[in-house]
XYZ file of C-alpha atoms in Angstrom:
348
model
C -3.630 -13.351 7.164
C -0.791 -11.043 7.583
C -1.213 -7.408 8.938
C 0.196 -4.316 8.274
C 0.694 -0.479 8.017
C 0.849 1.795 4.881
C 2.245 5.427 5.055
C 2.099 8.572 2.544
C 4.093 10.129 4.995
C 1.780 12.834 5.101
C 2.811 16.703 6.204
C -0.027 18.501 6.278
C -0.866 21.287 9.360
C -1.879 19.858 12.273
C -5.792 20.530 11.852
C -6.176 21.056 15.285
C -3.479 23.286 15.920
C -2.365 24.650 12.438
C 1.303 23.749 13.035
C 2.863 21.776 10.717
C 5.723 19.711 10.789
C 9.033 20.596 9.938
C 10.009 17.734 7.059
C 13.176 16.329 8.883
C 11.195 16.004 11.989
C 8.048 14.103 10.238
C 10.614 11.807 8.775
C 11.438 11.023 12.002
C 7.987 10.337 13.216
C 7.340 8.609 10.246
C 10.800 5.901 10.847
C 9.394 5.660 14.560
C 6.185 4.446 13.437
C 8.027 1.848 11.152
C 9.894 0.309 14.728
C 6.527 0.441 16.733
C 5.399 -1.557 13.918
C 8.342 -3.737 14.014
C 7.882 -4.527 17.721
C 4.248 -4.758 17.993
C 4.493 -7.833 15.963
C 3.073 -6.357 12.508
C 4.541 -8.344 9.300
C 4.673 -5.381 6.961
C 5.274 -1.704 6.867
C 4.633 -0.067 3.095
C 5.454 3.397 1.901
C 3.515 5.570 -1.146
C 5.458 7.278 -3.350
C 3.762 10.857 -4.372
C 5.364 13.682 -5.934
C 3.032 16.286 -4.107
C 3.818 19.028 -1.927
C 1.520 17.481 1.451
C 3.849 13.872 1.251
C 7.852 13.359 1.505
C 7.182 10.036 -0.023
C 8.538 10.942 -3.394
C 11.813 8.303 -2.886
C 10.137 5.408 -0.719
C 13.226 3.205 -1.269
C 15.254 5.199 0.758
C 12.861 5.485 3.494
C 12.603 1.859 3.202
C 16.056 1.011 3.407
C 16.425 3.867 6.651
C 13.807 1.708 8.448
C 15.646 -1.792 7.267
C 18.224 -0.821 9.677
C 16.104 -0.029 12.619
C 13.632 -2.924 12.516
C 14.376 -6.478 12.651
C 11.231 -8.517 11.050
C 9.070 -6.800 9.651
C 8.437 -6.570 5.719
C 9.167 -3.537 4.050
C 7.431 -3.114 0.803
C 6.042 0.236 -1.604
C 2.672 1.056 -1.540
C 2.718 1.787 -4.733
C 5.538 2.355 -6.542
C 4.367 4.439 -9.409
C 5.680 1.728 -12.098
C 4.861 3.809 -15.429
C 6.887 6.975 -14.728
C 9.680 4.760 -13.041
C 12.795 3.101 -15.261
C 12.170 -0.612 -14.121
C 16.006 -1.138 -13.938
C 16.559 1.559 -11.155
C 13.278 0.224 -9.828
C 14.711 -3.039 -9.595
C 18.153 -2.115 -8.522
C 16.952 -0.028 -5.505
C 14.256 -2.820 -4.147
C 17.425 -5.197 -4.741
C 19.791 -3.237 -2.671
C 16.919 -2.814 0.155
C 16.726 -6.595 0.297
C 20.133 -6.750 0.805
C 20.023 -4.252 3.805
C 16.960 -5.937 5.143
C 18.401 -9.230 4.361
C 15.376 -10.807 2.731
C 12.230 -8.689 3.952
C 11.506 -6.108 0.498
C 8.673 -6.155 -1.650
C 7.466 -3.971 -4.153
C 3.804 -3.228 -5.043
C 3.738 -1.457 -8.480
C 0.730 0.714 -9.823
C -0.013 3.025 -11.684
C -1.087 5.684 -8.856
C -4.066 7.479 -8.259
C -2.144 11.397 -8.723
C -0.823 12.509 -12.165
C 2.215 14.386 -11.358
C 4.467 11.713 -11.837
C 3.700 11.283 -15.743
C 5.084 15.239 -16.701
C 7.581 15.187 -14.176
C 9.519 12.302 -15.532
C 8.714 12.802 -19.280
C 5.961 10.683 -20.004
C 2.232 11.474 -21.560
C 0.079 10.845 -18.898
C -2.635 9.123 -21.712
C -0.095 6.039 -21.922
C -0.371 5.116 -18.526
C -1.685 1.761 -19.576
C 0.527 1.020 -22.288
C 3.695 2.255 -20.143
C 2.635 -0.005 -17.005
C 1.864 -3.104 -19.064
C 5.123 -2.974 -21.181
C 7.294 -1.640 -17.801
C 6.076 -4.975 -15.753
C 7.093 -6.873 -18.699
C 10.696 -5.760 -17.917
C 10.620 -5.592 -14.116
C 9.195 -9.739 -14.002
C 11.971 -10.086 -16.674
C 14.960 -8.307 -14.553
C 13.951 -10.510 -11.017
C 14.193 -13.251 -13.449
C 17.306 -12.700 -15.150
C 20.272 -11.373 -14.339
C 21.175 -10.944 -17.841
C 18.250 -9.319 -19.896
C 17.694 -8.831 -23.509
C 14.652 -6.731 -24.297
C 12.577 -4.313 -25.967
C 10.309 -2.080 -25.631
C 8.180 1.363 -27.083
C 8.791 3.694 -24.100
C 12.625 3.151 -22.866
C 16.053 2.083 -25.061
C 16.209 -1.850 -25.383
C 18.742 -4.094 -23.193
C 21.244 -6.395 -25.197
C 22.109 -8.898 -22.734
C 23.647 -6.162 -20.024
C 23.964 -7.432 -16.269
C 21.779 -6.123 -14.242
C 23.145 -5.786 -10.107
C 22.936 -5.851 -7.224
C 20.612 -9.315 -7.415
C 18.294 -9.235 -4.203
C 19.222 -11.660 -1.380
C 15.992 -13.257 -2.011
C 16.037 -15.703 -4.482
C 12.577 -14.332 -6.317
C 11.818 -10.280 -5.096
C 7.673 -10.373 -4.406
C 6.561 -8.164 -6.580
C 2.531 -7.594 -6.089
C 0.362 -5.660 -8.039
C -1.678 -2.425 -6.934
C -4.926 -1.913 -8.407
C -8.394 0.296 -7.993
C -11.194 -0.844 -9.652
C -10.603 -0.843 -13.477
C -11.641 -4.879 -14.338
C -8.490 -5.251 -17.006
C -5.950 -5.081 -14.149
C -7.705 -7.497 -12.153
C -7.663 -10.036 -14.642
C -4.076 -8.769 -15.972
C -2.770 -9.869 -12.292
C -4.178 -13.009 -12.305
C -3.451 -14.085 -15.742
C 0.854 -13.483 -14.658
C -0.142 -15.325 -11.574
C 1.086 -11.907 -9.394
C -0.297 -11.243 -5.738
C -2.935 -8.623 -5.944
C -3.298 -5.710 -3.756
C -6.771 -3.816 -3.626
C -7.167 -0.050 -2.409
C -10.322 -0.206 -0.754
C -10.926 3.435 0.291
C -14.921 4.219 0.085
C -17.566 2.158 -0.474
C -17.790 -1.748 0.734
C -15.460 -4.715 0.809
C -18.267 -6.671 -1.440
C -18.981 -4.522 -3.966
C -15.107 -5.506 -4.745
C -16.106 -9.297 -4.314
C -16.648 -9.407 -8.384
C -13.276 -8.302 -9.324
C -11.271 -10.508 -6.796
C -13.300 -13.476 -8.159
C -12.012 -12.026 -11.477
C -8.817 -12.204 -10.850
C -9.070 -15.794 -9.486
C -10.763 -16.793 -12.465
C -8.356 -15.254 -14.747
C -5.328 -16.937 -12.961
C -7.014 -20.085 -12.619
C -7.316 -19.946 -16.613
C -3.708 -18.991 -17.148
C -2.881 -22.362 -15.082
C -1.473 -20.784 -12.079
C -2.685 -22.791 -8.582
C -4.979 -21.072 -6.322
C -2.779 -20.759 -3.617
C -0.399 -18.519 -5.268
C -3.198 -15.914 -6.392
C -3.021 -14.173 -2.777
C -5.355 -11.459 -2.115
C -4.269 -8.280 -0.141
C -6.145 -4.766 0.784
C -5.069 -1.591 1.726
C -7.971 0.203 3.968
C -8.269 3.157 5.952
C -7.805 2.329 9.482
C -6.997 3.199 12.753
C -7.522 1.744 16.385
C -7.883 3.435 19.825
C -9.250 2.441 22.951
C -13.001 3.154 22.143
C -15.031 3.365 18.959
C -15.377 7.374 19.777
C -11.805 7.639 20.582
C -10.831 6.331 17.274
C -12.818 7.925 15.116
C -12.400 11.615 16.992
C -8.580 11.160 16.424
C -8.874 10.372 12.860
C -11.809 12.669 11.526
C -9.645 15.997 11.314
C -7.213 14.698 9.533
C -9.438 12.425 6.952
C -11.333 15.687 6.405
C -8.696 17.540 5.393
C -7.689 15.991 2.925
C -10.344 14.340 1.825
C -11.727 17.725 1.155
C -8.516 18.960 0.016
C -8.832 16.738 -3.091
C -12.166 16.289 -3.706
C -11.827 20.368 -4.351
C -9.183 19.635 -6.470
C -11.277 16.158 -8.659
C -14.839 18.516 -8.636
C -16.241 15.795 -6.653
C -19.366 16.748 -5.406
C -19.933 18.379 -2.074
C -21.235 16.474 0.827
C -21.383 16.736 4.522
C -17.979 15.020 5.440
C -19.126 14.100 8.834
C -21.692 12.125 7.776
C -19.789 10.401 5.396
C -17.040 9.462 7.757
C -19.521 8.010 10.106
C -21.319 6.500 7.343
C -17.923 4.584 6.166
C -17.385 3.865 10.106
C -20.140 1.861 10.151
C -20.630 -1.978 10.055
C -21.105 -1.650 6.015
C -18.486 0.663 5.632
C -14.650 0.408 4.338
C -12.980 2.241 7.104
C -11.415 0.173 9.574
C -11.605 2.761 12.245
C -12.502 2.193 16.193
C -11.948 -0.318 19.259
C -10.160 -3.421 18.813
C -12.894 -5.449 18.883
C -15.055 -3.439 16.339
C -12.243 -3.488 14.112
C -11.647 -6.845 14.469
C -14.841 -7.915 13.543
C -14.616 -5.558 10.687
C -11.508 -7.149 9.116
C -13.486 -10.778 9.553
C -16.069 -9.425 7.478
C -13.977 -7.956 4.724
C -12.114 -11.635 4.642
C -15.464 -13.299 4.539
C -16.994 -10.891 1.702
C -13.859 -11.192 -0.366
C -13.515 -14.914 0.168
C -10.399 -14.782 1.968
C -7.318 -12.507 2.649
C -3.542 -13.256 2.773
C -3.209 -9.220 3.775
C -4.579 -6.567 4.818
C -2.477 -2.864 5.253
C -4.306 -0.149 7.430
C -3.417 3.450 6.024
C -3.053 5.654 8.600
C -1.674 8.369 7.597
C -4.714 10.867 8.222
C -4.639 10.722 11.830
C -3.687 13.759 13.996
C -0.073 14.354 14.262
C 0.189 13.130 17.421
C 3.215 10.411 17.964
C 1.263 8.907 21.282
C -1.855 8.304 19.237
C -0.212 6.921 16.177
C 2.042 4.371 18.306
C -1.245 3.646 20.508
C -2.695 2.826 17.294
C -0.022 0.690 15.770
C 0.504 -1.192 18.845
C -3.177 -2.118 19.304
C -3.432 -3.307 15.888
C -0.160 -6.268 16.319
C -1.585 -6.569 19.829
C -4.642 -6.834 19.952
C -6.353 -6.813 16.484
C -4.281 -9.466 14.805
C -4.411 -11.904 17.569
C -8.109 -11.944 17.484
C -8.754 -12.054 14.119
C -6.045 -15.091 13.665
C -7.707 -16.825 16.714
C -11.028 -16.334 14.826
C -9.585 -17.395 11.757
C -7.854 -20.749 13.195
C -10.738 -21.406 14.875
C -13.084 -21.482 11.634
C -10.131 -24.285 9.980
């Protein structure tokens, strides 16, 4: 199982002190978490892309390719790029050119994100999400393939055979797929035979057991081996030195802006606190606490989902504080991994 850290780059006040963040110097933060990463040991370091005024995630290509030259091996990947509203060519060519600065450590995860602002901002009618995604992988799986490309499509001007470049120093770009909860793109990813992603962010790990077992099924059926239909998840996380510890530097944060857009979806009101704790818990999503209580956490999550090949920790509601978030990052590639690998080896 490989481990790893997803960022929104987040630049909200401080909820503790009000204060927030001048952009340039969050940015900063933000490329120093990337390196802690990088020497803690973690394989992979993924980056949103939003077009909202509380994240500076809006290009996550060129964040990507800042932190390729300050890190050595980790994997740098999106988390998600926002396929639909995207042109896959530019898609491609950026993630191509990263891989060439990283020298053979880019991914891509595409979606079709959770926010809608990226549908009106680029031009596109935000009920053709579907229909955009479906037909815009078509031409991204297409462009890793081929260097020359002859397509069509409803939604952008057809390609006649036009080189596309730079070509990515890998010989095949991994290109996984994001996805929520909605069956068809469960099944969509397994019948291409793509690496799946799952945003876990409420709830349990089992209730998601069905839909991973879809997608295996659905691959399996399209003839692709089961060792190629690798199962990630993104989770809220974060690890401190005690279970309290953790989950007192998180909770401001989380609550922000968990309440921030629940107010803004109509969700109904609840007592935060409770919920927090509730999703804290052993049956609960969050990934939050000591390394040994997340540890056994992220055994359980591999167990209920019959068995990871990643998991990503999103972090990026903790309190602004640089001390806690490297604490954090370090304990996970130090002390987290390590377990759970020993763990894992030791049930072979």
């Amino acid at each position: 199982m490989e481990f790893g850290i997803d960022s929104f780059a987040v630049t909200l006040p401080d909820p503790k002190t009000g204060r927030t963040l001048p952009a340039a110097e969050r940015m900063e933060r933000l490329l120093a978490e990337v390196e802690a990463a990088d020497r803690a040991g973690l394989d992979v370091f993924g980056i949103g892309e939003h077009h909202r005024a509380e994240f500076l995630d809006a290009a996550p290509a060129i964040i990507l390719a800042a932190a390729a030259a300050r890190t050595r091996t980790i994997r740098l990947t999106s988390a998600v790029t926002v396929l639909s509203a995207a042109d896959p060519v530019r898609v491609f060519q950026e993630f191509a050119t990263l891989d060439l600065i990283a020298k053979g450590r880019a991914e891509i995860v595409v979606g079709r994100g959770s926010f809608g602002e990226a549908y009106p901002l680029f031009g596109f009618a935000a009920h053709d999400y579907d229909a955009l995604f479906v037909e815009k992988l078509d031409l991204l799986l297409a462009l890793r393939d081929q260097t020359h490309v002859t397509w069509r499509g409803r939604f952008r001007p057809p390609l006649s055979g036009q080189g596309v470049y730079p070509r990515p120093h890998q010989d095949r770009l991994p290109i996984w797929i994001g996805v929520g909860g909605t069956p068809a793109s469960f099944a969509r990813a397994g019948t291409l035979g793509l690496p799946l992603m799952v945003a876990i962010i409420g709830g349990s790990f089992q209730r998601f057991r069905p839909l991973v077992e879809l997608y295996r099924e659905a691959g399996r059926k399209a003839g692709h081996a089961p060792e190629t239909l690798k199962v990630g998840v993104h989770a809220v996380g974060f690890v401190a030195d005690t279970d309290r510890a953790a989950q007192e530097a998180f909770y401001p944060g989380w609550a922000q802006m968990f309440g921030k857009i629940g107010a803004e979806r109509g969700w109904p009101s609840t007592d935060l606190r409770e919920q927090f704790q509730a999703m804290c818990g052993p049956y609960g999503a969050y990934l939050i606490g000591a390394p040994e209580t997340v540890a056994a956490k992220v055994l359980d999550a591999n167990a209920a989902l019959g068995g990871l090949s990643r998991l990503t920790f999103q972090m990026s509601s903790a309190m602004q504080e640089p001390d806690a978030m490297e604490r954090s990052i370090t304990l996970l590639g130090t002390e987290v991994m390590p377990r759970v690998k020993a763990e894992l080896a030791r049930a072979v």
